[in-house]
mmCIF file of C-alpha atoms in Angstrom:
data_model
loop_
_atom_site.group_PDB
_atom_site.id
_atom_site.type_symbol
_atom_site.label_atom_id
_atom_site.label_comp_id
_atom_site.label_asym_id
_atom_site.label_seq_id
_atom_site.Cartn_x
_atom_site.Cartn_y
_atom_site.Cartn_z
ATOM 1 C CA MET A 1 -9.307 32.989 15.913
ATOM 2 C CA SER A 2 -9.318 33.816 12.212
ATOM 3 C CA GLU A 3 -12.267 33.067 9.960
ATOM 4 C CA GLU A 4 -9.890 30.960 7.868
ATOM 5 C CA SER A 5 -9.215 28.450 10.663
ATOM 6 C CA ARG A 6 -12.736 28.313 12.112
ATOM 7 C CA TRP A 7 -13.560 25.253 9.986
ATOM 8 C CA LEU A 8 -11.048 23.254 12.040
ATOM 9 C CA ASN A 9 -13.319 23.661 15.089
ATOM 10 C CA GLU A 10 -15.972 21.565 13.369
ATOM 11 C CA VAL A 11 -13.687 18.513 13.420
ATOM 12 C CA VAL A 12 -14.245 16.120 16.328
ATOM 13 C CA TRP A 13 -10.722 15.570 17.679
ATOM 14 C CA ASP A 14 -10.040 12.570 19.937
ATOM 15 C CA GLU A 15 -8.559 12.836 23.447
ATOM 16 C CA GLN A 16 -5.038 13.095 21.954
ATOM 17 C CA GLY A 17 -6.141 15.888 19.608
ATOM 18 C CA LEU A 18 -6.112 13.589 16.573
ATOM 19 C CA VAL A 19 -8.525 12.597 13.823
ATOM 20 C CA PRO A 20 -8.222 9.553 11.500
ATOM 21 C CA ALA A 21 -7.485 10.424 7.873
ATOM 22 C CA ILE A 22 -7.985 8.231 4.822
ATOM 23 C CA ALA A 23 -6.094 8.947 1.591
ATOM 24 C CA GLN A 24 -8.094 7.923 -1.473
ATOM 25 C CA ASP A 25 -7.124 8.176 -5.143
ATOM 26 C CA PHE A 26 -9.279 11.005 -6.495
ATOM 27 C CA GLU A 27 -9.771 9.297 -9.876
ATOM 28 C CA THR A 28 -10.211 5.609 -9.037
ATOM 29 C CA GLY A 29 -11.560 5.765 -5.473
ATOM 30 C CA GLU A 30 -8.887 3.266 -4.340
ATOM 31 C CA VAL A 31 -7.994 3.632 -0.659
ATOM 32 C CA LEU A 32 -4.227 4.122 -0.523
ATOM 33 C CA MET A 33 -3.472 4.657 3.149
ATOM 34 C CA PHE A 34 -4.684 5.581 6.606
ATOM 35 C CA ALA A 35 -2.933 7.983 8.963
ATOM 36 C CA TRP A 36 -3.611 10.475 11.745
ATOM 37 C CA MET A 37 -3.838 14.253 11.651
ATOM 38 C CA ASN A 38 -3.752 16.844 14.382
ATOM 39 C CA ARG A 39 -5.133 20.359 13.960
ATOM 40 C CA GLU A 40 -1.848 21.716 12.630
ATOM 41 C CA ALA A 41 -1.468 18.873 10.101
ATOM 42 C CA LEU A 42 -4.981 19.374 8.732
ATOM 43 C CA GLY A 43 -4.494 23.141 8.556
ATOM 44 C CA LEU A 44 -1.173 22.732 6.707
ATOM 45 C CA THR A 45 -2.718 20.179 4.353
ATOM 46 C CA ALA A 46 -5.395 22.692 3.366
ATOM 47 C CA GLU A 47 -2.841 25.506 3.089
ATOM 48 C CA LYS A 48 -0.190 23.604 1.088
ATOM 49 C CA GLY A 49 -2.476 21.424 -1.027
ATOM 50 C CA GLU A 50 -0.304 18.449 -0.058
ATOM 51 C CA ALA A 51 -0.952 15.860 2.650
ATOM 52 C CA VAL A 52 0.629 16.488 6.036
ATOM 53 C CA TYR A 53 0.018 13.941 8.802
ATOM 54 C CA TRP A 54 0.894 13.483 12.465
ATOM 55 C CA SER A 55 3.284 10.608 13.143
ATOM 56 C CA ARG A 56 2.285 9.039 16.454
ATOM 57 C CA SER A 57 5.485 6.973 16.637
ATOM 58 C CA ARG A 58 7.817 9.917 15.945
ATOM 59 C CA ARG A 59 5.541 12.446 17.647
ATOM 60 C CA LYS A 60 5.971 15.028 14.903
ATOM 61 C CA LEU A 61 4.411 16.366 11.731
ATOM 62 C CA TRP A 62 5.074 14.294 8.643
ATOM 63 C CA HIS A 63 4.781 15.814 5.163
ATOM 64 C CA LYS A 64 3.963 12.739 3.075
ATOM 65 C CA GLY A 65 6.752 12.240 0.567
ATOM 66 C CA GLU A 66 9.324 14.398 2.364
ATOM 67 C CA GLU A 67 11.847 11.537 2.127
ATOM 68 C CA SER A 68 10.489 9.370 -0.684
ATOM 69 C CA GLY A 69 9.296 12.072 -3.070
ATOM 70 C CA HIS A 70 5.897 10.335 -3.168
ATOM 71 C CA ILE A 71 3.865 13.369 -2.155
ATOM 72 C CA GLN A 72 0.089 13.413 -2.103
ATOM 73 C CA LYS A 73 -1.462 16.357 -3.950
ATOM 74 C CA VAL A 74 -4.787 17.036 -2.277
ATOM 75 C CA ARG A 75 -7.671 17.583 -4.671
ATOM 76 C CA GLU A 76 -10.415 17.628 -2.044
ATOM 77 C CA ILE A 77 -10.806 17.396 1.740
ATOM 78 C CA ARG A 78 -13.984 15.831 3.087
ATOM 79 C CA MET A 79 -15.286 15.092 6.569
ATOM 80 C CA ASP A 80 -17.711 12.309 7.493
ATOM 81 C CA CYS A 81 -21.212 12.884 8.880
ATOM 82 C CA ASP A 82 -20.046 12.615 12.507
ATOM 83 C CA GLY A 83 -17.136 14.983 11.955
ATOM 84 C CA ASP A 84 -14.631 12.453 13.288
ATOM 85 C CA VAL A 85 -12.953 11.117 10.120
ATOM 86 C CA ILE A 86 -11.204 13.037 7.330
ATOM 87 C CA LEU A 87 -11.093 11.820 3.732
ATOM 88 C CA LEU A 88 -8.398 13.225 1.469
ATOM 89 C CA LYS A 89 -9.015 12.737 -2.230
ATOM 90 C CA ILE A 90 -5.494 12.830 -3.582
ATOM 91 C CA GLU A 91 -3.234 12.448 -6.566
ATOM 92 C CA GLN A 92 -0.423 10.106 -5.518
ATOM 93 C CA VAL A 93 2.789 11.396 -7.082
ATOM 94 C CA GLY A 94 4.947 8.511 -8.301
ATOM 95 C CA GLY A 95 2.083 6.044 -7.833
ATOM 96 C CA ILE A 96 3.469 4.691 -4.530
ATOM 97 C CA ALA A 97 1.754 5.473 -1.214
ATOM 98 C CA CYS A 98 3.178 2.698 0.987
ATOM 99 C CA HIS A 99 6.636 2.623 2.589
ATOM 100 C CA THR A 100 6.866 -1.005 1.381
ATOM 101 C CA GLY A 101 7.072 0.261 -2.212
ATOM 102 C CA ARG A 102 3.496 -0.660 -3.114
ATOM 103 C CA ARG A 103 0.733 1.522 -4.497
ATOM 104 C CA SER A 104 -1.475 1.035 -1.419
ATOM 105 C CA CYS A 105 -0.816 0.195 2.218
ATOM 106 C CA PHE A 106 -3.760 -2.229 1.969
ATOM 107 C CA PHE A 107 -1.917 -4.926 0.019
ATOM 108 C CA GLN A 108 -2.588 -7.868 2.355
ATOM 109 C CA ARG A 109 -5.657 -9.986 1.581
ATOM 110 C CA HIS A 110 -7.282 -12.391 4.047
ATOM 111 C CA LEU A 111 -7.428 -16.007 2.933
ATOM 112 C CA ASP A 112 -10.505 -18.192 3.460
ATOM 113 C CA GLY A 113 -8.451 -20.714 5.437
ATOM 114 C CA GLY A 114 -7.031 -18.006 7.684
ATOM 115 C CA GLY A 115 -3.872 -16.015 7.352
ATOM 116 C CA TRP A 116 -2.897 -13.322 4.905
ATOM 117 C CA GLU A 117 -1.341 -13.132 1.456
ATOM 118 C CA GLU A 118 0.366 -10.282 -0.327
ATOM 119 C CA ALA A 119 -2.083 -9.383 -3.066
ATOM 120 C CA ASP A 120 -0.268 -6.441 -4.679
ATOM 121 C CA PRO A 121 3.268 -6.262 -6.057
ATOM 122 C CA VAL A 122 6.159 -4.159 -4.824
ATOM 123 C CA LEU A 123 6.598 -1.429 -7.435
ATOM 124 C CA LYS A 124 9.924 -0.166 -6.115
ATOM 125 C CA ASP A 125 12.337 -1.658 -3.604
ATOM 126 C CA PRO A 126 12.044 0.278 -0.319
ATOM 127 C CA ALA A 127 15.875 0.350 -0.103
ATOM 128 C CA GLU A 128 15.840 2.470 -3.274
ATOM 129 C CA ILE A 129 13.116 4.748 -1.898
ATOM 130 C CA TYR A 130 14.716 5.230 1.520
ATOM 131 C CA PRO A 131 18.495 4.871 1.104
ATOM 132 C CA ARG A 132 20.481 4.719 4.336
ATOM 133 C CA LYS A 133 22.053 8.021 5.228
#
């Protein structure tokens, strides 16, 4: 194993070989999204300087923005005290992190009476972001 990849051994991977990853705006601290990474995704993220995740539903690597153009430029990679969560401090290209066309995936706010409301606007129609092929 190369010295360059030894740092990946310090990550506590779950039984599927994954670690949770949080994408946070490096300037504002706003949490934009949550995803999963495997060893290869985290290694590529560090190498490319752009976020690469593991899609559990598609069972493949997912370079954030590969379809939408909304890439995440990684400014810093951090790991929590237990070694089992990754924090990516990123610059969100295009200002949209969510596939719904919003800035953040965390746009739903809980109401006191129960239920949820959409608290943040759609910045771009998803049909424009992901045109049918």
